Amino acid sequence: MSRAFLVVLDSAGIGGAPDADQFFNGALPDTGANTLGHIYQACAPALPNMESLGLKQAITLASGLALPNTAELGGRFAAATEVSLGKDTPSGHWELAGVPVPWAWHYFPDTTPAFPPDLLALVAQLAGTDGTLGNSHASGTEIIDNLAQEHIKTGWPICYTSADSVFQIAAHEDHFGLPRLLKLCEDLAPHLHALKVGRVIARPFIGANGNFQRTKNRHDYAIATPAPTLLDWAQAEGHHTHAIGKISDIFSHRGIDTATKGRDAELMQDLHDRINTAPEGSLTFANFVEFDTEFGHRRDAEGYAAHLTWFDRELCHILAALRQNDLLILTADHGNDPTWQGSDHTRERVPVLVAGAGQGEIGHIQMIDVAASIAAHLGLKERGSGVSFL
């Protein structure tokens, strides 16, 4: 039997989305955004293992940006285009798992206040407080720095959003309580999902006296997928499924047998463990989120490049440990160009780098073709509406 590993480098887009002019960071369109291409130009990271799978060729295929390349090609590469009308986490991951989003997400306006009074009244009621803080589009780290002291004093939760279809609540793990925050978000989520808001996100933090840090106990309460996904297809046919990182949250824990969460370094160790011990016929679906949260949104190109370098070093050991019939696919869910204006995601194509299926160019594909290809590799009956490139 065969094993499959689908690994998402969160936000590692490669430019070239044909409809980028319809998506914006502030008042300016995403036309020309190219996360990995611009990081190469700005920082010249050494990524020999991803380059051996065709990373630079995929960037050129997607966007036309030619980069100096001396790596011998040892894998297959493609540029995948998204059809869902978003540049967000659920849209990208659902498509990679074979299910495009059939509706338009609800977004909160980039104004202050951002939320209607009845929604904030509901949050306060569920939290058992006299009010809320925030009520704006904001960077999560900045709004915590600005409002944490008032939050500790009043006990009111901090509510904010972004260009994504999200409602985020930040609260101190000790003063507000982590179980209380998670219950608040869980109770609120059905009301937001009914409006087609994609996720309610719990953003716990710790610290004091202006030194506040978000913890690894983030939890996303995502709207359920509109149809069974690759995870469901595999599980229904008896294949063990394992989620690494925020995958279990994105898919509302559906189609998942086991899961792990944590910081990227912890998740990488779990991926190494899965490469070494995952049973035959299993599917492992991983997300490494810190590319996006720590470097993309913060527009930190050097930090992003350093994280890519770290990932590539680890990839060397992963590739060496793959078994003869294993399939490994590296990809992304959207872009978040750290050299771009604004602080939001960018609409881009994503790379599809394949180990275990020969060498050469696959070409332009749809993101749903990734699910169809993994399903074909695992011998699943259900393959969705995508086309396998194997």
C-alpha positions as a printed Julia matrix, in Angstrom:
390×3 Matrix{Float64}:
   0.0    0.0     0.0
   0.94   3.65   -0.32
   1.14   6.57    2.12
   0.45  10.24    1.37
   1.73  13.41    3.03
   0.14  16.76    2.14
   2.1   19.65    3.66
   0.93  23.27    3.49
   3.4   26.09    3.95
   0.78  28.59    5.03
   0.77  31.65    2.73
   3.71  30.56    0.5
   2.18  31.81   -2.76
   4.07  32.21   -6.02
   2.22  35.06   -7.75
   0.39  35.08  -11.04
  -3.24  34.74   -9.92
  -5.26  35.72  -13.01
  -7.83  37.58  -10.9
  -5.44  39.31   -8.49
  -6.76  42.69   -9.63
 -10.08  41.84   -7.93
  -8.47  41.44   -4.48
  -7.08  44.27   -2.41
  -4.73  45.25    0.39
  -6.27  48.53    1.46
  -7.03  50.54   -1.67
  -4.47  48.78   -3.87
  -5.03  45.51   -5.78
  -2.9   42.4    -5.34
  -1.75  42.51   -8.96
   1.95  41.63   -8.97
   2.12  40.15   -5.47
   4.49  37.18   -5.36
   5.34  35.9    -1.88
   8.17  33.47   -2.6
   9.39  35.24   -5.72
   9.82  38.54   -3.92
  11.45  36.84   -0.91
  14.0   35.32   -3.3
  14.66  38.76   -4.79
  14.9   40.51   -1.39
  16.72  37.9     0.69
  18.11  35.17   -1.61
  17.39  32.27    0.78
  19.17  28.96    0.19
  16.43  26.36   -0.37
  18.17  23.49   -2.19
  15.69  20.78   -1.22
  12.55  22.61   -2.32
  14.44  23.75   -5.41
  15.24  20.12   -6.2
  11.47  19.54   -6.36
  11.05  22.45   -8.82
  10.27  25.46   -6.6
  11.95  28.05   -8.82
  10.41  26.55  -11.96
   6.99  26.68  -10.3
   7.46  30.38   -9.53
   8.34  31.04  -13.16
   5.4   28.95  -14.36
   2.98  30.84  -12.12
   4.18  34.4   -12.52
   6.78  34.61  -15.27
   9.46  35.64  -12.75
  12.68  33.9   -13.79
  15.14  33.09  -11.0
  18.71  31.75  -11.32
  18.52  28.0   -10.88
  21.23  25.35  -10.7
  19.39  22.59   -8.8
  19.02  19.22  -10.48
  15.33  18.41  -10.75
  14.36  15.39   -8.66
  10.6   15.88   -8.39
   7.58  17.24  -10.2
   6.16  20.74  -10.01
   2.99  22.65  -10.87
   1.32  26.01  -10.3
  -2.18  25.7    -8.85
  -4.97  28.25   -9.25
  -7.8   28.79   -6.79
 -11.41  29.17   -7.97
 -13.05  30.07   -4.63
 -13.72  33.78   -4.2
 -11.35  34.33   -1.3
  -7.72  34.47   -0.3
  -8.24  32.9     3.1
  -7.35  29.77    5.05
 -10.59  27.76    4.67
 -10.96  28.47    0.94
  -7.42  27.34    0.15
  -7.4   24.26    2.36
 -10.88  23.12    1.33
  -9.91  23.34   -2.34
  -6.7   21.39   -1.72
  -8.98  18.77   -0.13
 -11.28  18.72   -3.17
 -14.13  21.07   -2.15
 -14.29  24.64   -3.51
 -16.3   27.14   -1.48
 -19.77  27.46   -3.08
 -20.76  30.72   -1.35
 -19.47  34.24   -0.82
 -17.94  34.76    2.63
 -19.21  37.51    4.89
 -16.56  40.12    5.68
 -16.67  42.85    8.27
 -16.07  46.4     6.97
 -12.67  48.02    7.46
 -14.17  50.74    9.64
 -14.27  51.57   13.31
 -16.56  50.25   14.63
 -16.33  47.07   12.57
 -19.11  45.04   14.2
 -22.84  45.65   14.61
 -23.97  46.42   18.19
 -26.17  43.34   18.44
 -23.2   41.05   17.72
 -21.07  42.66   20.43
 -24.02  42.5    22.84
 -24.19  38.76   22.17
 -20.46  38.38   22.82
 -20.77  40.22   26.13
 -23.8   38.14   27.1
 -22.01  34.87   26.33
 -18.88  36.07   28.13
 -20.81  37.3    31.16
 -19.29  40.79   30.91
 -20.65  44.32   30.71
 -19.0   44.99   27.37
 -16.21  44.25   24.9
 -13.01  45.91   23.72
 -11.54  46.41   20.26
 -14.25  46.43   17.59
 -11.95  47.04   14.62
  -9.71  45.59   11.94
  -6.37  45.08   13.63
  -3.1   43.2    13.87
  -3.53  40.63   16.62
  -0.23  41.41   18.32
  -0.8   45.17   18.15
  -4.34  45.12   19.53
  -3.22  42.91   22.41
  -0.35  45.31   23.19
  -2.75  48.26   23.08
  -5.68  46.79   25.03
  -4.29  44.05   27.28
  -4.03  46.26   30.37
  -7.62  47.47   29.96
  -8.73  43.89   29.31
  -7.12  42.73   32.57
  -8.7   45.65   34.46
 -12.24  45.26   33.07
 -12.36  41.56   32.19
 -13.85  42.45   28.8
 -12.81  40.29   25.79
 -10.9   41.93   22.93
 -12.76  41.56   19.6
 -11.21  42.25   16.22
 -11.15  41.09   12.6
  -9.04  41.28    9.45
  -9.49  41.18    5.69
 -10.38  37.49    6.12
 -13.85  36.27    7.0
 -13.05  35.96   10.71
 -14.15  37.12   14.14
 -11.25  36.94   16.59
 -11.38  37.15   20.38
  -8.23  37.7    22.43
  -8.15  37.13   26.17
  -5.56  36.53   28.89
  -5.18  32.88   29.81
  -4.82  33.62   33.53
  -7.04  36.65   34.12
  -9.89  35.67   31.75
  -9.2   31.94   31.64
  -8.42  29.7    28.67
 -11.41  27.34   29.15
 -13.71  30.37   29.41
 -12.3   31.86   26.19
 -12.67  28.6    24.29
 -16.25  28.15   25.48
 -17.08  31.73   24.5
 -15.8   31.14   20.97
 -17.48  27.76   20.71
 -20.83  29.2    21.8
 -20.5   32.19   19.47
 -19.4   30.24   16.39
 -22.84  28.97   15.25
 -24.18  32.54   15.16
 -21.27  33.7    12.98
 -21.38  30.61   10.75
 -25.03  31.35   10.0
 -23.83  34.67    8.54
 -21.18  32.79    6.47
 -18.31  34.1     8.58
 -15.66  31.45    8.06
 -14.05  31.25   11.49
 -14.31  32.37   15.07
 -10.75  32.32   16.42
  -9.73  32.17   20.08
  -6.5   34.11   20.55
  -5.22  33.48   24.1
  -2.22  35.35   25.45
  -0.14  35.6    28.6
   2.18  38.15   30.2
   2.11  41.37   32.21
   3.33  44.97   32.3
   3.41  45.48   28.56
   5.16  42.18   27.85
   2.37  40.13   26.34
   2.7   37.07   24.1
   0.15  34.95   22.27
   0.28  31.27   23.21
   0.08  28.08   21.18
  -3.46  27.47   22.47
  -5.12  29.24   19.57
  -8.27  27.47   18.43
 -10.21  28.05   15.19
 -13.94  27.3    15.15
 -14.5   26.93   11.43
 -17.71  26.58    9.49
 -18.26  23.02    8.29
 -17.29  22.13    4.74
 -20.27  21.97    2.35
 -19.37  18.44    1.21
 -17.08  15.56    2.24
 -13.39  16.24    1.65
 -10.31  14.16    0.92
 -10.04  13.48    4.66
 -13.59  12.1     4.71
 -13.02  10.06    1.56
  -9.91   8.44    3.01
 -11.4    7.79    6.45
 -14.57   6.28    4.96
 -12.48   3.71    3.09
 -10.52   2.7     6.18
  -7.38   4.79    5.71
  -5.94   6.35    8.85
  -5.94  10.16    8.74
  -3.74  12.41   10.84
  -3.86  16.22   11.07
  -0.88  18.37   12.02
  -1.3   22.0    13.11
  -4.55  23.84   12.53
  -5.85  21.3     9.99
  -8.22  19.77   12.55
  -9.75  23.19   13.23
 -10.05  24.11    9.54
 -12.02  20.93    8.84
 -14.1   21.06   12.05
 -12.43  17.79   13.13
 -14.28  15.89   10.38
 -12.55  12.98    8.67
  -9.65  13.06   11.15
  -8.57  10.12   13.31
  -5.72  11.75   15.23
  -4.32  15.28   15.47
  -1.49  17.3    16.97
  -1.13  21.05   17.51
   1.67  23.34   18.61
   4.34  25.69   17.35
   5.95  24.97   13.98
   9.05  23.4    15.56
   6.86  20.94   17.47
   4.8   20.22   14.38
   7.94  19.5    12.38
   8.95  16.87   14.92
   5.5   15.31   14.57
   5.88  15.27   10.79
   9.24  13.52   11.15
   7.58  10.99   13.44
   4.79  10.4    10.92
   7.27   9.87    8.1
   8.94   7.2    10.22
   5.89   5.51   11.75
   2.67   6.29    9.84
   0.87   3.1     8.81
   0.57   1.97    5.24
  -2.32   3.56    3.4
  -2.44   6.57    5.74
  -2.96  10.23    4.92
  -1.12  12.94    6.86
  -2.28  16.54    6.29
  -0.05  19.23    7.83
  -0.09  23.01    8.09
   2.86  25.16    9.14
   1.2   28.42   10.08
   4.07  30.61   11.25
   5.06  31.58    7.71
   1.76  33.46    7.67
   1.21  34.6    11.26
   4.76  35.5    12.25
   6.19  36.83    9.0
   3.63  37.39    6.24
   1.16  39.54    8.14
   4.01  41.35    9.87
   5.65  42.06    6.5
   8.92  40.56    7.69
  10.66  39.3     4.55
  13.91  38.39    6.34
  12.05  36.42    9.01
  10.01  34.63    6.33
  13.21  33.76    4.45
  14.81  32.41    7.63
  11.77  30.23    8.32
  11.89  28.9     4.76
  15.56  28.05    5.28
  14.71  26.2     8.5
  11.92  24.28    6.77
  14.18  23.37    3.84
  16.85  21.96    6.17
  14.23  19.77    7.82
  12.89  18.75    4.41
  16.25  17.17    3.6
  15.68  14.57    6.33
  12.03  14.09    5.36
  12.89  13.34    1.75
  15.58  10.9     2.82
  13.13   9.0     5.05
  10.33   8.57    2.49
   9.49   4.97    1.62
   9.44   3.64   -1.91
   5.69   4.1    -2.5
   5.21   7.31   -0.49
   3.84  10.51   -2.02
   4.79  13.89   -0.54
   3.19  17.11   -1.8
   4.31  20.56   -0.64
   1.94  23.41   -1.39
   0.27  26.54    0.04
  -3.23  27.88    0.62
  -2.83  31.51   -0.53
  -0.18  34.23   -0.56
   0.96  36.78    2.03
   3.73  38.72    0.34
   5.91  40.29    3.07
   7.17  42.91    0.59
   3.64  44.03   -0.3
   1.57  46.98    0.89
  -0.87  46.46    3.76
  -0.82  43.49    6.13
  -3.36  41.1     4.62
  -3.18  37.95    2.51
  -2.44  38.32   -1.2
  -4.27  36.56   -4.02
  -1.73  34.27   -5.72
  -1.25  30.92   -7.33
   0.42  28.32   -5.12
   3.26  25.86   -5.76
   2.67  22.13   -5.94
   5.96  20.29   -5.39
   5.79  16.51   -5.59
   8.21  13.86   -4.31
   7.62  10.2    -5.08
   6.03  10.56   -8.52
   8.92  11.03  -10.94
  10.46  14.2   -12.33
   9.31  17.02  -14.59
   6.77  19.74  -15.11
   3.09  19.06  -14.47
   1.99  22.52  -15.62
  -0.96  24.66  -14.58
  -3.58  22.87  -12.48
  -6.49  23.67  -10.2
  -6.09  23.33   -6.45
  -8.76  20.61   -6.38
  -6.47  18.48   -8.57
  -4.25  17.98   -5.51
  -7.05  16.09   -3.76
  -7.81  14.02   -6.86
  -4.14  13.07   -7.18
  -3.75  12.0    -3.54
  -7.0   10.04   -3.79
  -5.65   8.26   -6.87
  -2.38   7.51   -5.08
  -4.26   5.99   -2.12
  -6.57   4.07   -4.44
  -9.73   5.79   -3.19
 -12.99   5.41   -5.06
 -14.01   9.03   -4.41
 -11.8   11.63   -6.1
 -14.04  14.71   -6.33
 -14.24  16.86   -9.44
 -10.5   17.36   -9.81
  -8.16  15.65  -12.26
  -5.24  13.56  -11.04
  -1.81  14.56  -12.33
  -0.27  11.2   -11.4
